[in-house]
Amino acid sequence: MTTSDATVELIDRELSADLAAAALALARRFQAGATLWVVSPQWEPHAHHVAVEFVHPVIMGKRALPSVSLVEPDPVAQCRVATRPGDVVLAVASADQPQVRDIMRRAPAWGADTIWIGSGPRPGPGAATHILWVDSDDPMIPATGRFVLMYHLLWELTHVCFEHPGLLQAPAEAGADCADDACVTCSDEGRLAEVVLVSSNPIDGVLVRTATGEERVDITIVGDVEAGDLLLVHGGAAITRIDPREEVPR
């Protein structure tokens, strides 16, 4: 897609493919009962705009999709409270926005997919489930309408997916076919967990939140932890603490 004078390519081939993949994944999440939570600490109007688009059917008679903008001063805390397994968090922000970076790191522990819309230097690989990015250093990009174009296309393509019910069946989750109580492949996987509550008795371990819910884990290996710390959990024990500067596994 280009402007009328064909001097600027607004949506290139790579971004088109990213938009299509994000729309399909989002449609599948909505079909399964997800809510879309939208944050944009730098540009609050974008958060409101995205939420408004999704709660309005793309054409009369089509479904409204649950979407809420989160615009309080601490969007990380808001997302933590609001997000449930299966939801999606969408952020419109630059790659260096600290609150959005923190949300993206924690979302896997909340069981949420993430979509990150922005421009300029890109987030690192795996920083979000889907990255929709304008590769331009122009600081005016967020105000030119290109972000609006991206999330309008995301909204419309999501509705297009609903026109093809066969697409809405998500691929089987890894390990879904495991019939035994303990699967060698699944048991080798470390899971991201966010510390919820630290007990005064170390023997009790700590309460953590993972994509499948809350559970208690042993922290003998990692030592003292605090609420909000991110851990990798394996076999009921925390095996490492994730540094705030590290990317998290997805």
PDB file of C-alpha atoms in Angstrom:
ATOM      1  CA  MET A   1       0.000   0.000   0.000  1.00  0.00           C
ATOM      2  CA  THR A   2       1.362   3.438  -0.947  1.00  0.00           C
ATOM      3  CA  THR A   3       0.307   7.063  -0.841  1.00  0.00           C
ATOM      4  CA  SER A   4      -1.481   8.562  -3.827  1.00  0.00           C
ATOM      5  CA  ASP A   5       1.740   9.877  -5.320  1.00  0.00           C
ATOM      6  CA  ALA A   6       3.444   6.504  -4.802  1.00  0.00           C
ATOM      7  CA  THR A   7       6.413   8.055  -2.995  1.00  0.00           C
ATOM      8  CA  VAL A   8       5.956   6.319   0.373  1.00  0.00           C
ATOM      9  CA  GLU A   9       5.188   2.648   0.884  1.00  0.00           C
ATOM     10  CA  LEU A  10       2.983   2.584   3.968  1.00  0.00           C
ATOM     11  CA  ILE A  11       2.615  -1.190   4.374  1.00  0.00           C
ATOM     12  CA  ASP A  12       5.409  -3.236   2.816  1.00  0.00           C
ATOM     13  CA  ARG A  13       5.358  -6.955   2.064  1.00  0.00           C
ATOM     14  CA  GLU A  14       6.968  -7.971   5.355  1.00  0.00           C
ATOM     15  CA  LEU A  15       4.612  -5.863   7.449  1.00  0.00           C
ATOM     16  CA  SER A  16       1.649  -7.182   5.436  1.00  0.00           C
ATOM     17  CA  ALA A  17       2.612 -10.729   6.370  1.00  0.00           C
ATOM     18  CA  ASP A  18       3.038  -9.734  10.027  1.00  0.00           C
ATOM     19  CA  LEU A  19      -0.410  -8.088  10.037  1.00  0.00           C
ATOM     20  CA  ALA A  20      -2.042 -11.164   8.525  1.00  0.00           C
ATOM     21  CA  ALA A  21      -0.432 -13.476  11.082  1.00  0.00           C
ATOM     22  CA  ALA A  22      -1.362 -11.198  13.997  1.00  0.00           C
ATOM     23  CA  ALA A  23      -4.966 -10.861  12.799  1.00  0.00           C
ATOM     24  CA  LEU A  24      -5.398 -14.628  12.512  1.00  0.00           C
ATOM     25  CA  ALA A  25      -3.922 -15.228  15.964  1.00  0.00           C
ATOM     26  CA  LEU A  26      -6.083 -12.465  17.438  1.00  0.00           C
ATOM     27  CA  ALA A  27      -9.245 -13.844  15.814  1.00  0.00           C
ATOM     28  CA  ARG A  28      -8.490 -17.265  17.298  1.00  0.00           C
ATOM     29  CA  ARG A  29      -8.024 -15.727  20.731  1.00  0.00           C
ATOM     30  CA  PHE A  30     -11.289 -13.791  20.465  1.00  0.00           C
ATOM     31  CA  GLN A  31     -13.073 -16.952  19.307  1.00  0.00           C
ATOM     32  CA  ALA A  32     -11.839 -18.667  22.481  1.00  0.00           C
ATOM     33  CA  GLY A  33     -13.186 -15.857  24.698  1.00  0.00           C
ATOM     34  CA  ALA A  34     -10.261 -13.447  24.984  1.00  0.00           C
ATOM     35  CA  THR A  35     -10.339  -9.780  25.923  1.00  0.00           C
ATOM     36  CA  LEU A  36      -7.961  -7.351  24.216  1.00  0.00           C
ATOM     37  CA  TRP A  37      -6.203  -4.979  26.643  1.00  0.00           C
ATOM     38  CA  VAL A  38      -4.606  -1.918  25.030  1.00  0.00           C
ATOM     39  CA  VAL A  39      -1.812   0.270  26.414  1.00  0.00           C
ATOM     40  CA  SER A  40       0.053   3.255  25.005  1.00  0.00           C
ATOM     41  CA  PRO A  41       1.847   5.181  27.781  1.00  0.00           C
ATOM     42  CA  GLN A  42       3.459   7.622  25.339  1.00  0.00           C
ATOM     43  CA  TRP A  43       0.430   8.244  23.154  1.00  0.00           C
ATOM     44  CA  GLU A  44      -2.730   7.620  25.188  1.00  0.00           C
ATOM     45  CA  PRO A  45      -5.135   8.502  22.316  1.00  0.00           C
ATOM     46  CA  HIS A  46      -3.863   5.459  20.393  1.00  0.00           C
ATOM     47  CA  ALA A  47      -4.925   3.171  23.251  1.00  0.00           C
ATOM     48  CA  HIS A  48      -8.430   4.650  23.267  1.00  0.00           C
ATOM     49  CA  HIS A  49      -8.639   4.495  19.475  1.00  0.00           C
ATOM     50  CA  VAL A  50      -7.682   0.818  19.236  1.00  0.00           C
ATOM     51  CA  ALA A  51     -10.172  -0.170  21.941  1.00  0.00           C
ATOM     52  CA  VAL A  52     -12.972   1.824  20.302  1.00  0.00           C
ATOM     53  CA  GLU A  53     -12.341   0.187  16.919  1.00  0.00           C
ATOM     54  CA  PHE A  54     -12.540  -3.367  18.218  1.00  0.00           C
ATOM     55  CA  VAL A  55     -15.726  -2.876  20.229  1.00  0.00           C
ATOM     56  CA  HIS A  56     -17.437  -1.567  17.085  1.00  0.00           C
ATOM     57  CA  PRO A  57     -18.313  -4.147  14.397  1.00  0.00           C
ATOM     58  CA  VAL A  58     -16.448  -3.568  11.148  1.00  0.00           C
ATOM     59  CA  ILE A  59     -19.819  -3.642   9.336  1.00  0.00           C
ATOM     60  CA  MET A  60     -23.366  -3.753  10.642  1.00  0.00           C
ATOM     61  CA  GLY A  61     -24.360  -7.158  11.908  1.00  0.00           C
ATOM     62  CA  LYS A  62     -20.839  -8.349  12.679  1.00  0.00           C
ATOM     63  CA  ARG A  63     -19.673  -9.088  16.185  1.00  0.00           C
ATOM     64  CA  ALA A  64     -18.270  -6.521  18.592  1.00  0.00           C
ATOM     65  CA  LEU A  65     -14.982  -7.681  20.066  1.00  0.00           C
ATOM     66  CA  PRO A  66     -14.159  -7.075  23.758  1.00  0.00           C
ATOM     67  CA  SER A  67     -11.395  -4.505  24.033  1.00  0.00           C
ATOM     68  CA  VAL A  68     -10.412  -2.159  26.865  1.00  0.00           C
ATOM     69  CA  SER A  69      -7.851   0.663  27.013  1.00  0.00           C
ATOM     70  CA  LEU A  70      -5.676   0.775  30.144  1.00  0.00           C
ATOM     71  CA  VAL A  71      -4.472   4.342  30.702  1.00  0.00           C
ATOM     72  CA  GLU A  72      -3.712   4.638  34.418  1.00  0.00           C
ATOM     73  CA  PRO A  73      -0.200   5.781  35.460  1.00  0.00           C
ATOM     74  CA  ASP A  74       0.945   2.201  36.121  1.00  0.00           C
ATOM     75  CA  PRO A  75      -0.098   0.098  33.105  1.00  0.00           C
ATOM     76  CA  VAL A  76       1.992  -2.845  34.316  1.00  0.00           C
ATOM     77  CA  ALA A  77      -0.085  -3.158  37.481  1.00  0.00           C
ATOM     78  CA  GLN A  78      -3.281  -2.641  35.482  1.00  0.00           C
ATOM     79  CA  CYS A  79      -2.377  -5.387  33.034  1.00  0.00           C
ATOM     80  CA  ARG A  80      -1.385  -7.722  35.854  1.00  0.00           C
ATOM     81  CA  VAL A  81      -4.801  -7.360  37.497  1.00  0.00           C
ATOM     82  CA  ALA A  82      -6.879  -7.338  34.306  1.00  0.00           C
ATOM     83  CA  THR A  83      -5.225  -9.992  32.174  1.00  0.00           C
ATOM     84  CA  ARG A  84      -6.348 -13.597  32.342  1.00  0.00           C
ATOM     85  CA  PRO A  85      -4.936 -16.653  30.545  1.00  0.00           C
ATOM     86  CA  GLY A  86      -5.919 -16.509  26.899  1.00  0.00           C
ATOM     87  CA  ASP A  87      -6.180 -12.703  26.711  1.00  0.00           C
ATOM     88  CA  VAL A  88      -4.130 -10.434  24.457  1.00  0.00           C
ATOM     89  CA  VAL A  89      -2.223  -7.265  25.363  1.00  0.00           C
ATOM     90  CA  LEU A  90      -1.666  -4.783  22.524  1.00  0.00           C
ATOM     91  CA  ALA A  91       0.784  -1.927  22.965  1.00  0.00           C
ATOM     92  CA  VAL A  92       1.396   1.103  20.782  1.00  0.00           C
ATOM     93  CA  ALA A  93       4.817   2.336  21.871  1.00  0.00           C
ATOM     94  CA  SER A  94       8.450   2.762  20.969  1.00  0.00           C
ATOM     95  CA  ALA A  95      10.834  -0.103  21.642  1.00  0.00           C
ATOM     96  CA  ASP A  96      12.443   1.705  24.584  1.00  0.00           C
ATOM     97  CA  GLN A  97       9.227   2.480  26.501  1.00  0.00           C
ATOM     98  CA  PRO A  98      10.059   0.900  29.893  1.00  0.00           C
ATOM     99  CA  GLN A  99       6.524   0.071  31.043  1.00  0.00           C
ATOM    100  CA  VAL A 100       5.655  -1.609  27.765  1.00  0.00           C
ATOM    101  CA  ARG A 101       8.917  -3.560  27.797  1.00  0.00           C
ATOM    102  CA  ASP A 102       8.031  -4.791  31.280  1.00  0.00           C
ATOM    103  CA  ILE A 103       4.509  -5.782  30.219  1.00  0.00           C
ATOM    104  CA  MET A 104       5.828  -7.711  27.244  1.00  0.00           C
ATOM    105  CA  ARG A 105       8.303  -9.584  29.481  1.00  0.00           C
ATOM    106  CA  ARG A 106       5.641 -10.540  32.010  1.00  0.00           C
ATOM    107  CA  ALA A 107       2.770 -11.390  29.681  1.00  0.00           C
ATOM    108  CA  PRO A 108       3.804 -15.039  29.133  1.00  0.00           C
ATOM    109  CA  ALA A 109       3.521 -15.610  32.899  1.00  0.00           C
ATOM    110  CA  TRP A 110      -0.004 -14.187  32.725  1.00  0.00           C
ATOM    111  CA  GLY A 111      -0.878 -16.547  29.861  1.00  0.00           C
ATOM    112  CA  ALA A 112      -1.366 -13.656  27.434  1.00  0.00           C
ATOM    113  CA  ASP A 113      -0.313 -13.108  23.839  1.00  0.00           C
ATOM    114  CA  THR A 114       1.147  -9.729  22.946  1.00  0.00           C
ATOM    115  CA  ILE A 115       1.054  -7.416  19.929  1.00  0.00           C
ATOM    116  CA  TRP A 116       3.498  -4.498  19.746  1.00  0.00           C
ATOM    117  CA  ILE A 117       2.947  -1.640  17.276  1.00  0.00           C
ATOM    118  CA  GLY A 118       5.676   0.959  16.886  1.00  0.00           C
ATOM    119  CA  SER A 119       8.385   2.551  14.782  1.00  0.00           C
ATOM    120  CA  GLY A 120      12.097   3.340  14.858  1.00  0.00           C
ATOM    121  CA  PRO A 121      14.564   0.832  16.349  1.00  0.00           C
ATOM    122  CA  ARG A 122      12.780  -2.529  16.590  1.00  0.00           C
ATOM    123  CA  PRO A 123      12.350  -4.557  19.791  1.00  0.00           C
ATOM    124  CA  GLY A 124      14.554  -7.622  19.973  1.00  0.00           C
ATOM    125  CA  PRO A 125      13.419 -10.921  18.444  1.00  0.00           C
ATOM    126  CA  GLY A 126      10.823 -12.561  20.660  1.00  0.00           C
ATOM    127  CA  ALA A 127      10.064  -9.350  22.550  1.00  0.00           C
ATOM    128  CA  ALA A 128       6.369  -9.834  21.735  1.00  0.00           C
ATOM    129  CA  THR A 129       4.234 -12.540  20.183  1.00  0.00           C
ATOM    130  CA  HIS A 130       3.613 -10.280  17.183  1.00  0.00           C
ATOM    131  CA  ILE A 131       5.585  -7.152  16.249  1.00  0.00           C
ATOM    132  CA  LEU A 132       4.014  -4.719  13.749  1.00  0.00           C
ATOM    133  CA  TRP A 133       6.728  -2.207  13.009  1.00  0.00           C
ATOM    134  CA  VAL A 134       7.397   0.788  10.768  1.00  0.00           C
ATOM    135  CA  ASP A 135      11.105   0.759   9.989  1.00  0.00           C
ATOM    136  CA  SER A 136      11.563   4.529   9.989  1.00  0.00           C
ATOM    137  CA  ASP A 137      13.401   6.882  12.318  1.00  0.00           C
ATOM    138  CA  ASP A 138      10.997   9.735  11.566  1.00  0.00           C
ATOM    139  CA  PRO A 139       9.839  10.898  15.058  1.00  0.00           C
ATOM    140  CA  MET A 140       6.533  12.077  13.552  1.00  0.00           C
ATOM    141  CA  ILE A 141       5.457   8.589  12.462  1.00  0.00           C
ATOM    142  CA  PRO A 142       3.172   8.096  15.505  1.00  0.00           C
ATOM    143  CA  ALA A 143       1.290  11.272  14.513  1.00  0.00           C
ATOM    144  CA  THR A 144       1.107  10.754  10.740  1.00  0.00           C
ATOM    145  CA  GLY A 145      -1.642   8.154  10.629  1.00  0.00           C
ATOM    146  CA  ARG A 146       0.540   5.138   9.867  1.00  0.00           C
ATOM    147  CA  PHE A 147      -0.089   3.624  13.287  1.00  0.00           C
ATOM    148  CA  VAL A 148      -3.805   4.243  12.806  1.00  0.00           C
ATOM    149  CA  LEU A 149      -3.617   2.530   9.423  1.00  0.00           C
ATOM    150  CA  MET A 150      -1.914  -0.496  10.990  1.00  0.00           C
ATOM    151  CA  TYR A 151      -4.435  -1.049  13.722  1.00  0.00           C
ATOM    152  CA  HIS A 152      -7.352  -0.355  11.385  1.00  0.00           C
ATOM    153  CA  LEU A 153      -6.024  -3.059   9.095  1.00  0.00           C
ATOM    154  CA  LEU A 154      -5.534  -5.372  12.088  1.00  0.00           C
ATOM    155  CA  TRP A 155      -9.156  -4.749  13.129  1.00  0.00           C
ATOM    156  CA  GLU A 156     -10.523  -5.343   9.631  1.00  0.00           C
ATOM    157  CA  LEU A 157      -8.397  -8.422   8.944  1.00  0.00           C
ATOM    158  CA  THR A 158      -9.472  -9.920  12.262  1.00  0.00           C
ATOM    159  CA  HIS A 159     -13.080  -9.646  11.098  1.00  0.00           C
ATOM    160  CA  VAL A 160     -12.121 -11.177   7.755  1.00  0.00           C
ATOM    161  CA  CYS A 161     -10.862 -14.224   9.658  1.00  0.00           C
ATOM    162  CA  PHE A 162     -14.300 -14.627  11.239  1.00  0.00           C
ATOM    163  CA  GLU A 163     -15.702 -14.998   7.715  1.00  0.00           C
ATOM    164  CA  HIS A 164     -13.701 -18.233   7.413  1.00  0.00           C
ATOM    165  CA  PRO A 165     -14.623 -20.414  10.424  1.00  0.00           C
ATOM    166  CA  GLY A 166     -12.173 -23.101   9.398  1.00  0.00           C
ATOM    167  CA  LEU A 167      -9.315 -20.722  10.164  1.00  0.00           C
ATOM    168  CA  LEU A 168     -10.425 -20.170  13.739  1.00  0.00           C
ATOM    169  CA  GLN A 169      -9.439 -23.614  14.970  1.00  0.00           C
ATOM    170  CA  ALA A 170      -6.084 -22.985  16.584  1.00  0.00           C
ATOM    171  CA  PRO A 171      -3.323 -25.564  16.031  1.00  0.00           C
ATOM    172  CA  ALA A 172      -3.039 -28.157  18.792  1.00  0.00           C
ATOM    173  CA  GLU A 173      -1.003 -26.895  21.717  1.00  0.00           C
ATOM    174  CA  ALA A 174       2.384 -28.481  22.226  1.00  0.00           C
ATOM    175  CA  GLY A 175       1.999 -31.518  24.444  1.00  0.00           C
ATOM    176  CA  ALA A 176      -1.770 -31.752  23.939  1.00  0.00           C
ATOM    177  CA  ASP A 177      -1.415 -35.318  22.696  1.00  0.00           C
ATOM    178  CA  CYS A 178       0.576 -36.483  25.735  1.00  0.00           C
ATOM    179  CA  ALA A 179      -1.302 -39.394  27.242  1.00  0.00           C
ATOM    180  CA  ASP A 180       0.942 -40.150  30.208  1.00  0.00           C
ATOM    181  CA  ASP A 181       1.122 -38.301  33.503  1.00  0.00           C
ATOM    182  CA  ALA A 182       4.726 -37.352  32.768  1.00  0.00           C
ATOM    183  CA  CYS A 183       5.912 -36.519  29.257  1.00  0.00           C
ATOM    184  CA  VAL A 184       9.674 -36.389  28.686  1.00  0.00           C
ATOM    185  CA  THR A 185       9.379 -33.596  26.106  1.00  0.00           C
ATOM    186  CA  CYS A 186       7.017 -31.427  28.141  1.00  0.00           C
ATOM    187  CA  SER A 187       8.841 -31.960  31.429  1.00  0.00           C
ATOM    188  CA  ASP A 188      12.050 -30.526  29.976  1.00  0.00           C
ATOM    189  CA  GLU A 189      10.458 -27.137  29.415  1.00  0.00           C
ATOM    190  CA  GLY A 190      11.035 -24.270  31.822  1.00  0.00           C
ATOM    191  CA  ARG A 191       7.950 -22.127  32.396  1.00  0.00           C
ATOM    192  CA  LEU A 192       7.934 -18.408  33.088  1.00  0.00           C
ATOM    193  CA  ALA A 193       6.483 -17.478  36.484  1.00  0.00           C
ATOM    194  CA  GLU A 194       5.881 -14.184  38.280  1.00  0.00           C
ATOM    195  CA  VAL A 195       6.225 -14.181  42.062  1.00  0.00           C
ATOM    196  CA  VAL A 196       2.916 -13.254  43.716  1.00  0.00           C
ATOM    197  CA  LEU A 197       3.541 -13.856  47.421  1.00  0.00           C
ATOM    198  CA  VAL A 198       6.611 -14.714  49.485  1.00  0.00           C
ATOM    199  CA  SER A 199       5.963 -16.817  52.577  1.00  0.00           C
ATOM    200  CA  SER A 200       7.672 -16.103  55.890  1.00  0.00           C
ATOM    201  CA  ASN A 201       8.517 -19.810  56.058  1.00  0.00           C
ATOM    202  CA  PRO A 202      11.004 -20.808  53.305  1.00  0.00           C
ATOM    203  CA  ILE A 203       9.788 -24.400  53.496  1.00  0.00           C
ATOM    204  CA  ASP A 204       6.460 -23.268  52.067  1.00  0.00           C
ATOM    205  CA  GLY A 205       8.127 -21.942  48.925  1.00  0.00           C
ATOM    206  CA  VAL A 206       6.570 -18.970  47.137  1.00  0.00           C
ATOM    207  CA  LEU A 207       3.281 -18.449  45.367  1.00  0.00           C
ATOM    208  CA  VAL A 208       3.780 -17.742  41.671  1.00  0.00           C
ATOM    209  CA  ARG A 209       1.588 -17.023  38.679  1.00  0.00           C
ATOM    210  CA  THR A 210       2.119 -18.930  35.442  1.00  0.00           C
ATOM    211  CA  ALA A 211       0.192 -19.222  32.191  1.00  0.00           C
ATOM    212  CA  THR A 212      -1.823 -22.074  33.726  1.00  0.00           C
ATOM    213  CA  GLY A 213      -2.654 -20.402  37.056  1.00  0.00           C
ATOM    214  CA  GLU A 214      -1.155 -19.973  40.509  1.00  0.00           C
ATOM    215  CA  GLU A 215       1.037 -22.566  42.201  1.00  0.00           C
ATOM    216  CA  ARG A 216       3.686 -22.866  44.887  1.00  0.00           C
ATOM    217  CA  VAL A 217       7.276 -23.521  43.922  1.00  0.00           C
ATOM    218  CA  ASP A 218      10.481 -24.249  45.788  1.00  0.00           C
ATOM    219  CA  ILE A 219      13.125 -21.479  45.647  1.00  0.00           C
ATOM    220  CA  THR A 220      16.067 -23.315  47.234  1.00  0.00           C
ATOM    221  CA  ILE A 221      18.163 -23.007  44.079  1.00  0.00           C
ATOM    222  CA  VAL A 222      17.598 -19.285  43.460  1.00  0.00           C
ATOM    223  CA  GLY A 223      17.543 -18.071  47.062  1.00  0.00           C
ATOM    224  CA  ASP A 224      15.595 -15.041  48.241  1.00  0.00           C
ATOM    225  CA  VAL A 225      13.022 -13.569  45.881  1.00  0.00           C
ATOM    226  CA  GLU A 226      10.539 -10.710  46.028  1.00  0.00           C
ATOM    227  CA  ALA A 227       6.997 -10.211  44.777  1.00  0.00           C
ATOM    228  CA  GLY A 228       7.131  -9.298  41.099  1.00  0.00           C
ATOM    229  CA  ASP A 229      10.345 -11.219  40.344  1.00  0.00           C
ATOM    230  CA  LEU A 230      10.314 -13.347  37.201  1.00  0.00           C
ATOM    231  CA  LEU A 231      11.493 -16.936  37.528  1.00  0.00           C
ATOM    232  CA  LEU A 232      11.910 -19.961  35.326  1.00  0.00           C
ATOM    233  CA  VAL A 233      10.131 -22.902  36.937  1.00  0.00           C
ATOM    234  CA  HIS A 234      10.752 -26.577  36.234  1.00  0.00           C
ATOM    235  CA  GLY A 235       9.371 -29.586  38.075  1.00  0.00           C
ATOM    236  CA  GLY A 236       7.933 -27.525  40.924  1.00  0.00           C
ATOM    237  CA  ALA A 237      11.143 -25.591  41.572  1.00  0.00           C
ATOM    238  CA  ALA A 238      12.503 -22.230  40.481  1.00  0.00           C
ATOM    239  CA  ILE A 239      15.695 -22.914  38.529  1.00  0.00           C
ATOM    240  CA  THR A 240      16.766 -19.339  37.774  1.00  0.00           C
ATOM    241  CA  ARG A 241      15.781 -15.719  38.329  1.00  0.00           C
ATOM    242  CA  ILE A 242      15.442 -13.641  35.149  1.00  0.00           C
ATOM    243  CA  ASP A 243      17.361 -10.385  35.150  1.00  0.00           C
ATOM    244  CA  PRO A 244      15.228  -7.338  34.267  1.00  0.00           C
ATOM    245  CA  ARG A 245      17.501  -6.705  31.280  1.00  0.00           C
ATOM    246  CA  GLU A 246      17.109 -10.227  29.862  1.00  0.00           C
ATOM    247  CA  GLU A 247      14.622 -11.323  27.229  1.00  0.00           C
ATOM    248  CA  VAL A 248      12.249 -13.976  28.487  1.00  0.00           C
ATOM    249  CA  PRO A 249      11.498 -17.304  26.779  1.00  0.00           C
ATOM    250  CA  ARG A 250       8.321 -17.530  24.700  1.00  0.00           C
TER     251      ARG A 250
END
